[in-house]
PDB file of C-alpha atoms and ligand atoms in Angstrom:
ATOM      1  CA  UNK A 173     -11.071  -8.552  16.088  1.00  0.00           C
ATOM      2  CA  UNK A 174      -9.315 -10.548  13.370  1.00  0.00           C
ATOM      3  CA  UNK A 175      -5.761 -11.653  14.161  1.00  0.00           C
ATOM      4  CA  UNK A 176      -3.259 -12.904  11.611  1.00  0.00           C
ATOM      5  CA  UNK A 177      -3.479 -16.686  11.343  1.00  0.00           C
ATOM      6  CA  UNK A 178       0.056 -18.074  11.758  1.00  0.00           C
ATOM      7  CA  UNK A 179      -0.902 -21.317   9.986  1.00  0.00           C
ATOM      8  CA  UNK A 180      -2.379 -19.806   6.850  1.00  0.00           C
ATOM      9  CA  UNK A 181      -0.324 -19.731   3.646  1.00  0.00           C
ATOM     10  CA  UNK A 182       1.402 -16.369   3.357  1.00  0.00           C
ATOM     11  CA  UNK A 183      -0.383 -13.696   1.356  1.00  0.00           C
ATOM     12  CA  UNK A 184       3.014 -12.496   0.132  1.00  0.00           C
ATOM     13  CA  UNK A 185       6.186 -14.457  -0.372  1.00  0.00           C
ATOM     14  CA  UNK A 186       9.353 -12.866  -1.733  1.00  0.00           C
ATOM     15  CA  UNK A 187      12.463 -14.943  -2.353  1.00  0.00           C
ATOM     16  CA  UNK A 188      15.779 -13.298  -3.230  1.00  0.00           C
ATOM     17  CA  UNK A 189      14.079 -10.420  -5.029  1.00  0.00           C
ATOM     18  CA  UNK A 190      16.433  -8.025  -6.772  1.00  0.00           C
ATOM     19  CA  UNK A 191      15.756  -4.797  -8.600  1.00  0.00           C
ATOM     20  CA  UNK A 192      18.433  -3.088 -10.639  1.00  0.00           C
ATOM     21  CA  UNK A 193      17.740   0.158 -12.462  1.00  0.00           C
ATOM     22  CA  UNK A 194      19.595   0.934 -15.633  1.00  0.00           C
ATOM     23  CA  UNK A 195      20.785   4.531 -15.866  1.00  0.00           C
ATOM     24  CA  UNK A 196      22.185   4.769 -19.376  1.00  0.00           C
ATOM     25  CA  UNK A 197      24.940   2.152 -19.286  1.00  0.00           C
ATOM     26  CA  UNK A 198      25.235   2.150 -15.508  1.00  0.00           C
ATOM     27  CA  UNK A 199      23.494  -0.512 -13.437  1.00  0.00           C
ATOM     28  CA  UNK A 200      22.139   0.701 -10.106  1.00  0.00           C
ATOM     29  CA  UNK A 201      21.257  -2.209  -7.810  1.00  0.00           C
ATOM     30  CA  UNK A 202      18.515  -0.981  -5.455  1.00  0.00           C
ATOM     31  CA  UNK A 203      17.079  -4.224  -4.031  1.00  0.00           C
ATOM     32  CA  UNK A 204      19.877  -6.702  -3.431  1.00  0.00           C
ATOM     33  CA  UNK A 205      18.124  -9.914  -2.449  1.00  0.00           C
ATOM     34  CA  UNK A 206      14.977  -9.389  -0.424  1.00  0.00           C
ATOM     35  CA  UNK A 207      13.225 -12.406   1.096  1.00  0.00           C
ATOM     36  CA  UNK A 208      10.082 -11.880   3.098  1.00  0.00           C
ATOM     37  CA  UNK A 209       6.768 -13.423   4.110  1.00  0.00           C
ATOM     38  CA  UNK A 210       3.635 -11.466   4.949  1.00  0.00           C
ATOM     39  CA  UNK A 211       0.545 -13.194   6.286  1.00  0.00           C
ATOM     40  CA  UNK A 212      -3.064 -12.388   5.679  1.00  0.00           C
ATOM     41  CA  UNK A 213      -4.335  -9.876   8.239  1.00  0.00           C
ATOM     42  CA  UNK A 214      -0.997  -8.430   9.274  1.00  0.00           C
ATOM     43  CA  UNK A 215      -0.424  -4.720   9.766  1.00  0.00           C
ATOM     44  CA  UNK A 216       3.207  -3.952   9.014  1.00  0.00           C
ATOM     45  CA  UNK A 217       5.347  -0.828   9.197  1.00  0.00           C
ATOM     46  CA  UNK A 218       8.147  -0.691   6.627  1.00  0.00           C
ATOM     47  CA  UNK A 219      10.893   1.552   7.960  1.00  0.00           C
ATOM     48  CA  UNK A 220      14.431   2.553   7.049  1.00  0.00           C
ATOM     49  CA  UNK A 221      16.491   5.512   5.903  1.00  0.00           C
ATOM     50  CA  UNK A 222      15.627   7.479   2.790  1.00  0.00           C
ATOM     51  CA  UNK A 223      17.091   5.741  -0.269  1.00  0.00           C
ATOM     52  CA  UNK A 224      17.131   2.283   1.363  1.00  0.00           C
ATOM     53  CA  UNK A 225      14.658   0.917  -1.228  1.00  0.00           C
ATOM     54  CA  UNK A 226      11.279   1.091   0.543  1.00  0.00           C
ATOM     55  CA  UNK A 227       9.348   2.668  -2.340  1.00  0.00           C
ATOM     56  CA  UNK A 228      11.002   0.351  -4.844  1.00  0.00           C
ATOM     57  CA  UNK A 229       9.890  -2.625  -2.761  1.00  0.00           C
ATOM     58  CA  UNK A 230       6.360  -1.209  -2.437  1.00  0.00           C
ATOM     59  CA  UNK A 231       6.161  -0.770  -6.228  1.00  0.00           C
ATOM     60  CA  UNK A 232       7.085  -4.418  -6.709  1.00  0.00           C
ATOM     61  CA  UNK A 233       4.648  -5.608  -4.027  1.00  0.00           C
ATOM     62  CA  UNK A 234       1.932  -3.488  -5.657  1.00  0.00           C
ATOM     63  CA  UNK A 235       2.580  -5.038  -9.089  1.00  0.00           C
ATOM     64  CA  UNK A 236       3.399  -1.573 -10.434  1.00  0.00           C
ATOM     65  CA  UNK A 237       6.809  -2.839 -11.482  1.00  0.00           C
ATOM     66  CA  UNK A 238       8.562  -6.188 -11.898  1.00  0.00           C
ATOM     67  CA  UNK A 239      11.659  -7.522 -10.156  1.00  0.00           C
ATOM     68  CA  UNK A 240      14.870  -7.955 -12.142  1.00  0.00           C
ATOM     69  CA  UNK A 241      15.118 -11.434 -10.616  1.00  0.00           C
ATOM     70  CA  UNK A 242      13.686 -13.481  -7.774  1.00  0.00           C
ATOM     71  CA  UNK A 243      10.320 -14.928  -6.874  1.00  0.00           C
ATOM     72  CA  UNK A 244       7.171 -13.065  -5.863  1.00  0.00           C
ATOM     73  CA  UNK A 245       4.109 -15.114  -4.961  1.00  0.00           C
ATOM     74  CA  UNK A 246       0.997 -13.055  -4.199  1.00  0.00           C
ATOM     75  CA  UNK A 247      -2.041 -14.891  -2.862  1.00  0.00           C
ATOM     76  CA  UNK A 248      -0.808 -18.176  -4.347  1.00  0.00           C
ATOM     77  CA  UNK A 249       0.095 -16.773  -7.772  1.00  0.00           C
ATOM     78  CA  UNK A 250       3.625 -16.316  -9.049  1.00  0.00           C
ATOM     79  CA  UNK A 251       3.494 -12.763 -10.345  1.00  0.00           C
ATOM     80  CA  UNK A 252       7.202 -12.011 -10.866  1.00  0.00           C
ATOM     81  CA  UNK A 253       7.188 -12.895 -14.556  1.00  0.00           C
ATOM     82  CA  UNK A 254       3.655 -11.841 -15.485  1.00  0.00           C
ATOM     83  CA  UNK A 255       2.869  -9.526 -18.403  1.00  0.00           C
ATOM     84  CA  UNK A 256       2.048  -5.910 -17.594  1.00  0.00           C
ATOM     85  CA  UNK A 257      -1.595  -6.513 -18.552  1.00  0.00           C
ATOM     86  CA  UNK A 258      -1.997  -9.424 -16.153  1.00  0.00           C
ATOM     87  CA  UNK A 259      -0.248  -7.446 -13.426  1.00  0.00           C
ATOM     88  CA  UNK A 260      -2.663  -4.577 -13.965  1.00  0.00           C
ATOM     89  CA  UNK A 261      -5.595  -6.951 -13.593  1.00  0.00           C
ATOM     90  CA  UNK A 262      -4.215  -8.446 -10.342  1.00  0.00           C
ATOM     91  CA  UNK A 263      -3.546  -4.947  -9.065  1.00  0.00           C
ATOM     92  CA  UNK A 264      -7.139  -3.935  -9.722  1.00  0.00           C
ATOM     93  CA  UNK A 265      -8.537  -7.012  -8.004  1.00  0.00           C
ATOM     94  CA  UNK A 266      -6.310  -7.316  -4.963  1.00  0.00           C
ATOM     95  CA  UNK A 267      -4.427  -4.155  -4.117  1.00  0.00           C
ATOM     96  CA  UNK A 268      -5.326  -0.678  -2.895  1.00  0.00           C
ATOM     97  CA  UNK A 269      -2.852   2.225  -2.834  1.00  0.00           C
ATOM     98  CA  UNK A 270      -2.513   5.271  -0.587  1.00  0.00           C
ATOM     99  CA  UNK A 271       0.149   7.930  -1.230  1.00  0.00           C
ATOM    100  CA  UNK A 272       1.870  10.687   0.726  1.00  0.00           C
ATOM    101  CA  UNK A 273       0.452  13.377  -1.582  1.00  0.00           C
ATOM    102  CA  UNK A 274      -3.050  11.828  -1.710  1.00  0.00           C
ATOM    103  CA  UNK A 275      -2.997  11.882  -5.578  1.00  0.00           C
ATOM    104  CA  UNK A 276      -6.611  12.973  -5.874  1.00  0.00           C
ATOM    105  CA  UNK A 277      -8.119  14.500  -9.013  1.00  0.00           C
ATOM    106  CA  UNK A 278      -8.450  18.235  -8.324  1.00  0.00           C
ATOM    107  CA  UNK A 279     -11.718  19.344  -9.931  1.00  0.00           C
ATOM    108  CA  UNK A 280     -13.524  16.156  -9.061  1.00  0.00           C
ATOM    109  CA  UNK A 281     -15.877  15.444  -6.173  1.00  0.00           C
ATOM    110  CA  UNK A 282     -14.973  13.075  -3.353  1.00  0.00           C
ATOM    111  CA  UNK A 283     -17.459  10.507  -4.694  1.00  0.00           C
ATOM    112  CA  UNK A 284     -15.998  10.643  -8.207  1.00  0.00           C
ATOM    113  CA  UNK A 285     -12.447  10.376  -6.839  1.00  0.00           C
ATOM    114  CA  UNK A 286     -13.460   7.238  -4.941  1.00  0.00           C
ATOM    115  CA  UNK A 287     -15.048   5.811  -8.112  1.00  0.00           C
ATOM    116  CA  UNK A 288     -11.942   6.490 -10.200  1.00  0.00           C
ATOM    117  CA  UNK A 289     -10.246   3.030  -9.915  1.00  0.00           C
ATOM    118  CA  UNK A 290     -13.382   1.410 -11.364  1.00  0.00           C
ATOM    119  CA  UNK A 291     -12.553   3.045 -14.710  1.00  0.00           C
ATOM    120  CA  UNK A 292      -9.776   0.459 -15.015  1.00  0.00           C
ATOM    121  CA  UNK A 293     -11.708  -2.423 -13.488  1.00  0.00           C
ATOM    122  CA  UNK A 294     -12.731  -5.470 -15.507  1.00  0.00           C
ATOM    123  CA  UNK A 295     -15.709  -6.162 -13.234  1.00  0.00           C
ATOM    124  CA  UNK A 296     -17.307  -2.748 -13.077  1.00  0.00           C
ATOM    125  CA  UNK A 297     -20.649  -2.693 -11.218  1.00  0.00           C
ATOM    126  CA  UNK A 298     -23.605  -0.597 -12.445  1.00  0.00           C
ATOM    127  CA  UNK A 299     -23.394   3.163 -11.819  1.00  0.00           C
ATOM    128  CA  UNK A 300     -26.032   2.959  -9.070  1.00  0.00           C
ATOM    129  CA  UNK A 301     -24.259   0.157  -7.215  1.00  0.00           C
ATOM    130  CA  UNK A 302     -20.874   1.817  -7.673  1.00  0.00           C
ATOM    131  CA  UNK A 303     -22.101   5.159  -6.340  1.00  0.00           C
ATOM    132  CA  UNK A 304     -23.749   3.495  -3.336  1.00  0.00           C
ATOM    133  CA  UNK A 305     -20.466   1.757  -2.569  1.00  0.00           C
ATOM    134  CA  UNK A 306     -18.519   5.028  -2.838  1.00  0.00           C
ATOM    135  CA  UNK A 307     -20.951   6.761  -0.481  1.00  0.00           C
ATOM    136  CA  UNK A 308     -20.690   3.866   1.973  1.00  0.00           C
ATOM    137  CA  UNK A 309     -16.880   4.031   1.910  1.00  0.00           C
ATOM    138  CA  UNK A 310     -16.833   7.793   2.399  1.00  0.00           C
ATOM    139  CA  UNK A 311     -19.221   7.329   5.307  1.00  0.00           C
ATOM    140  CA  UNK A 312     -16.938   4.689   6.772  1.00  0.00           C
ATOM    141  CA  UNK A 313     -13.996   7.129   6.734  1.00  0.00           C
ATOM    142  CA  UNK A 314     -16.145   9.848   8.331  1.00  0.00           C
ATOM    143  CA  UNK A 315     -16.834  12.021   5.273  1.00  0.00           C
ATOM    144  CA  UNK A 316     -20.562  11.482   4.797  1.00  0.00           C
ATOM    145  CA  UNK A 317     -21.049  15.268   4.800  1.00  0.00           C
ATOM    146  CA  UNK A 318     -18.313  15.915   2.196  1.00  0.00           C
ATOM    147  CA  UNK A 319     -19.501  13.692  -0.659  1.00  0.00           C
ATOM    148  CA  UNK A 320     -19.612  16.406  -3.303  1.00  0.00           C
ATOM    149  CA  UNK A 321     -16.658  18.463  -2.098  1.00  0.00           C
ATOM    150  CA  UNK A 322     -13.586  18.827  -4.262  1.00  0.00           C
ATOM    151  CA  UNK A 323     -10.123  18.106  -2.759  1.00  0.00           C
ATOM    152  CA  UNK A 324      -9.139  21.797  -2.878  1.00  0.00           C
ATOM    153  CA  UNK A 325     -11.881  22.537  -0.348  1.00  0.00           C
ATOM    154  CA  UNK A 326     -10.780  19.869   2.100  1.00  0.00           C
ATOM    155  CA  UNK A 327      -8.048  19.637   4.747  1.00  0.00           C
ATOM    156  CA  UNK A 328      -5.082  17.289   4.257  1.00  0.00           C
ATOM    157  CA  UNK A 329      -6.598  14.767   6.649  1.00  0.00           C
ATOM    158  CA  UNK A 330      -9.916  14.823   4.779  1.00  0.00           C
ATOM    159  CA  UNK A 331      -8.107  14.396   1.459  1.00  0.00           C
ATOM    160  CA  UNK A 332      -6.243  11.381   2.806  1.00  0.00           C
ATOM    161  CA  UNK A 333      -9.560   9.929   3.995  1.00  0.00           C
ATOM    162  CA  UNK A 334     -10.923  10.283   0.456  1.00  0.00           C
ATOM    163  CA  UNK A 335      -7.796   8.541  -0.836  1.00  0.00           C
ATOM    164  CA  UNK A 336      -8.272   5.714   1.675  1.00  0.00           C
ATOM    165  CA  UNK A 337     -11.915   5.314   0.606  1.00  0.00           C
ATOM    166  CA  UNK A 338     -10.707   5.235  -3.019  1.00  0.00           C
ATOM    167  CA  UNK A 339      -8.157   2.525  -2.183  1.00  0.00           C
ATOM    168  CA  UNK A 340     -11.010   0.323  -0.894  1.00  0.00           C
ATOM    169  CA  UNK A 341     -13.414   0.587  -3.848  1.00  0.00           C
ATOM    170  CA  UNK A 342     -12.280  -2.713  -5.381  1.00  0.00           C
ATOM    171  CA  UNK A 343     -12.373  -4.508  -2.003  1.00  0.00           C
ATOM    172  CA  UNK A 344      -8.636  -5.259  -1.933  1.00  0.00           C
ATOM    173  CA  UNK A 345      -6.916  -7.926   0.187  1.00  0.00           C
ATOM    174  CA  UNK A 346      -3.831  -5.754   0.511  1.00  0.00           C
ATOM    175  CA  UNK A 347      -3.442  -2.048   1.203  1.00  0.00           C
ATOM    176  CA  UNK A 348      -0.093  -0.426   0.420  1.00  0.00           C
ATOM    177  CA  UNK A 349       0.519   3.045   1.810  1.00  0.00           C
ATOM    178  CA  UNK A 350       3.775   4.911   1.094  1.00  0.00           C
ATOM    179  CA  UNK A 351       4.306   7.491   3.870  1.00  0.00           C
ATOM    180  CA  UNK A 352       0.561   8.132   4.202  1.00  0.00           C
ATOM    181  CA  UNK A 353       0.999  10.515   7.130  1.00  0.00           C
ATOM    182  CA  UNK A 354       4.128  12.214   5.774  1.00  0.00           C
ATOM    183  CA  UNK A 355       2.255  15.410   4.855  1.00  0.00           C
ATOM    184  CA  UNK A 356      -0.024  15.559   7.888  1.00  0.00           C
ATOM    185  CA  UNK A 357       0.337  17.205  11.291  1.00  0.00           C
ATOM    186  CA  UNK A 358       0.698  14.913  14.292  1.00  0.00           C
ATOM    187  CA  UNK A 359      -2.940  15.080  15.420  1.00  0.00           C
ATOM    188  CA  UNK A 360      -4.224  14.294  11.922  1.00  0.00           C
ATOM    189  CA  UNK A 361      -1.590  11.553  11.538  1.00  0.00           C
ATOM    190  CA  UNK A 362      -2.973   9.874  14.663  1.00  0.00           C
ATOM    191  CA  UNK A 363      -6.505   9.967  13.250  1.00  0.00           C
ATOM    192  CA  UNK A 364      -5.392   8.469   9.940  1.00  0.00           C
ATOM    193  CA  UNK A 365      -3.430   5.809  11.801  1.00  0.00           C
ATOM    194  CA  UNK A 366      -6.562   4.941  13.823  1.00  0.00           C
ATOM    195  CA  UNK A 367      -8.450   4.536  10.548  1.00  0.00           C
ATOM    196  CA  UNK A 368      -5.846   2.092   9.194  1.00  0.00           C
ATOM    197  CA  UNK A 369      -5.917   0.159  12.475  1.00  0.00           C
ATOM    198  CA  UNK A 370      -9.698  -0.074  12.298  1.00  0.00           C
ATOM    199  CA  UNK A 371      -9.654  -1.322   8.682  1.00  0.00           C
ATOM    200  CA  UNK A 372      -7.099  -3.937   9.639  1.00  0.00           C
ATOM    201  CA  UNK A 373      -8.818  -5.070  12.846  1.00  0.00           C
ATOM    202  CA  UNK A 374     -12.440  -4.995  11.686  1.00  0.00           C
ATOM    203  CA  UNK A 375     -12.091  -6.105   8.087  1.00  0.00           C
ATOM    204  CA  UNK A 376      -8.883  -8.085   8.150  1.00  0.00           C
ATOM    205  CA  UNK A 377      -7.291  -6.114   5.329  1.00  0.00           C
ATOM    206  CA  UNK A 378      -3.547  -6.706   5.225  1.00  0.00           C
ATOM    207  CA  UNK A 379      -1.821  -3.345   5.505  1.00  0.00           C
ATOM    208  CA  UNK A 380       1.756  -2.380   4.732  1.00  0.00           C
ATOM    209  CA  UNK A 381       2.728   1.199   5.594  1.00  0.00           C
ATOM    210  CA  UNK A 382       5.999   2.924   4.807  1.00  0.00           C
ATOM    211  CA  UNK A 383       6.664   5.324   7.646  1.00  0.00           C
ATOM    212  CA  UNK A 384       9.277   7.323   9.529  1.00  0.00           C
ATOM    213  CA  UNK A 385       6.846   7.959  12.375  1.00  0.00           C
ATOM    214  CA  UNK A 386       7.642   5.908  15.497  1.00  0.00           C
ATOM    215  CA  UNK A 387       3.965   6.123  16.565  1.00  0.00           C
ATOM    216  CA  UNK A 388       2.915   4.436  13.341  1.00  0.00           C
ATOM    217  CA  UNK A 389       5.679   1.885  13.800  1.00  0.00           C
ATOM    218  CA  UNK A 390       4.510   1.162  17.345  1.00  0.00           C
ATOM    219  CA  UNK A 391       0.922   0.606  16.199  1.00  0.00           C
ATOM    220  CA  UNK A 392       1.884  -2.079  13.686  1.00  0.00           C
ATOM    221  CA  UNK A 393       2.027  -5.818  14.457  1.00  0.00           C
ATOM    222  CA  UNK A 394       5.472  -5.942  12.922  1.00  0.00           C
ATOM    223  CA  UNK A 395       8.231  -3.555  11.876  1.00  0.00           C
ATOM    224  CA  UNK A 396      10.365  -4.421   8.877  1.00  0.00           C
ATOM    225  CA  UNK A 397      13.542  -2.376   8.631  1.00  0.00           C
ATOM    226  CA  UNK A 398      15.381  -1.905   5.334  1.00  0.00           C
ATOM    227  CA  UNK A 399      18.972  -0.854   4.983  1.00  0.00           C
ATOM    228  CA  UNK A 400      20.800  -0.316   1.709  1.00  0.00           C
ATOM    229  CA  UNK A 401      18.553  -2.539  -0.416  1.00  0.00           C
ATOM    230  CA  UNK A 402      18.277  -5.364   2.091  1.00  0.00           C
ATOM    231  CA  UNK A 403      15.973  -6.312   4.945  1.00  0.00           C
ATOM    232  CA  UNK A 404      17.991  -5.518   8.060  1.00  0.00           C
ATOM    233  CA  UNK A 405      15.241  -6.810  10.361  1.00  0.00           C
ATOM    234  CA  UNK A 406      12.030  -8.481   9.194  1.00  0.00           C
ATOM    235  CA  UNK A 407      10.359  -8.078  12.580  1.00  0.00           C
ATOM    236  CA  UNK A 408       9.677 -11.817  12.730  1.00  0.00           C
ATOM    237  CA  UNK A 409      12.852 -12.692  14.563  1.00  0.00           C
ATOM    238  CA  UNK A 410      15.094 -12.861  11.504  1.00  0.00           C
ATOM    239  CA  UNK A 411      17.773 -10.233  11.947  1.00  0.00           C
ATOM    240  CA  UNK A 412      20.368 -10.113   9.214  1.00  0.00           C
ATOM    241  CA  UNK A 413      23.869  -9.417  10.407  1.00  0.00           C
ATOM    242  CA  UNK A 414      25.211  -6.528   8.378  1.00  0.00           C
ATOM    243  CA  UNK A 415      28.785  -5.349   8.187  1.00  0.00           C
ATOM    244  CA  UNK A 416      29.505  -2.335  10.340  1.00  0.00           C
ATOM    245  CA  UNK A 417      29.685   0.792   8.232  1.00  0.00           C
TER     246      UNK A 417
HETATM  247  P1  LIG B 654      13.156   4.964  -0.278  1.00  0.00           P
HETATM  248  O1  LIG B 654      11.709   4.869  -0.635  1.00  0.00           O
HETATM  249  O2  LIG B 654      13.559   4.022   0.830  1.00  0.00           O
HETATM  250  O3  LIG B 654      13.590   6.353   0.009  1.00  0.00           O
HETATM  251  P2  LIG B 654      13.615   4.329  -3.074  1.00  0.00           P
HETATM  252  O4  LIG B 654      13.129   2.946  -3.320  1.00  0.00           O
HETATM  253  O5  LIG B 654      12.737   5.442  -3.520  1.00  0.00           O
HETATM  254  O6  LIG B 654      14.023   4.473  -1.532  1.00  0.00           O
HETATM  255  O7  LIG B 654      15.022   4.540  -3.783  1.00  0.00           O
HETATM  256  C1  LIG B 654      16.150   3.681  -3.554  1.00  0.00           C
HETATM  257  C2  LIG B 654      17.248   4.066  -4.522  1.00  0.00           C
HETATM  258  O8  LIG B 654      16.822   3.751  -5.852  1.00  0.00           O
HETATM  259  C3  LIG B 654      17.593   5.538  -4.536  1.00  0.00           C
HETATM  260  O9  LIG B 654      18.986   5.639  -4.683  1.00  0.00           O
HETATM  261  C4  LIG B 654      16.885   6.056  -5.752  1.00  0.00           C
HETATM  262  O10 LIG B 654      17.559   7.157  -6.302  1.00  0.00           O
HETATM  263  C5  LIG B 654      16.922   4.871  -6.688  1.00  0.00           C
HETATM  264  N1  LIG B 654      15.764   4.819  -7.621  1.00  0.00           N
HETATM  265  C6  LIG B 654      14.463   4.733  -7.284  1.00  0.00           C
HETATM  266  N2  LIG B 654      13.673   4.653  -8.374  1.00  0.00           N
HETATM  267  C7  LIG B 654      14.501   4.720  -9.451  1.00  0.00           C
HETATM  268  C8  LIG B 654      14.309   4.698 -10.864  1.00  0.00           C
HETATM  269  N3  LIG B 654      13.088   4.588 -11.398  1.00  0.00           N
HETATM  270  N4  LIG B 654      15.404   4.778 -11.653  1.00  0.00           N
HETATM  271  C9  LIG B 654      16.626   4.863 -11.113  1.00  0.00           C
HETATM  272  N5  LIG B 654      16.886   4.879  -9.796  1.00  0.00           N
HETATM  273  C10 LIG B 654      15.851   4.812  -8.963  1.00  0.00           C
HETATM  274 MG1  LIG B 655      10.202   6.305  -0.644  1.00  0.00          MG
END
C-alpha cells in the first residue's frame, strides 16, 4: 500500500487562482482566489454545491483551460501561462480523465476506445504494444471478456470501466474524475469507487474525484469543499471563515 509522502514536493500547487468568464461584456468571476496543495498519492474528493466552481477548477487542473490569474505548478512546472500546445502535451503525458457520461465512442470496440488517447500522443508505441497495453488495462478493470464489445452493448458500470482503462493508457500521474458515479446506481457506484481506491493504493496514482456521494467522500483521504468560487475547507486543516449567508 502506497501512502502519500508528507515530505515530498506537492504534485499540484495552486496560488490565488482566479477564473473569470466573459459573457459578452459581462465578467462572471467563477474562481475567486483558490490556493491549494495536493501531494503525490493522495485520493481526494472535491465536494460542494452545484455551481460552486468544481468543474471549472477541474478543467484548470487538467490543463484543459487556463486561469485568468494566479499560479499553477504541476509536477514542478509552472503551467499557468503555457501555450495551448504545451498544455496539450502535458495533459497527454500526465493526466487521465473520467467523466460522468463516460464519453466513449459509440461504434467503437472497448479496445479501440482505450487506445483513443494515443491518437494525440507524441510518444505513440507500436500498434502491437499499444493493443497489448489496452488489453492489459481492460483486464485490470475486469473486462477481459468484453474487449470487442461496443459501448451500446455494455452496462453503465462496464462503460465507466472502459473509460477508466482509457484514462490510464498514457500512464498518468494524476486522474481527474468529474462525478464519475453520477450516472450509476448505488451498487455499481460502490464497485467503481473500489476500482479507484485500488488504482490509488496499488499504483500510487493521485486521484481527484468530484462527487456528491457521501460514500465516495468517506473513502477519500481528504475532502475539499468549495463554496461560491472559493475553497471553504481544504480538508488539510485550513478552514476559511466565510461570511454567513
Ligand atoms: P460546478 O461544477 O461546481 O457545478 P461549474 O464550475 O460548472 O460548477 O460552474 C460554476 C459557475 O460558472 C456556474 O455559474 C456556471 O454557469 C459558470 N460557468 C461554467 N463554465 C462556464 C463557461 N464556459 N462560460 C461561462 N460561465 C461558465
Ligand atoms: Mg460540475
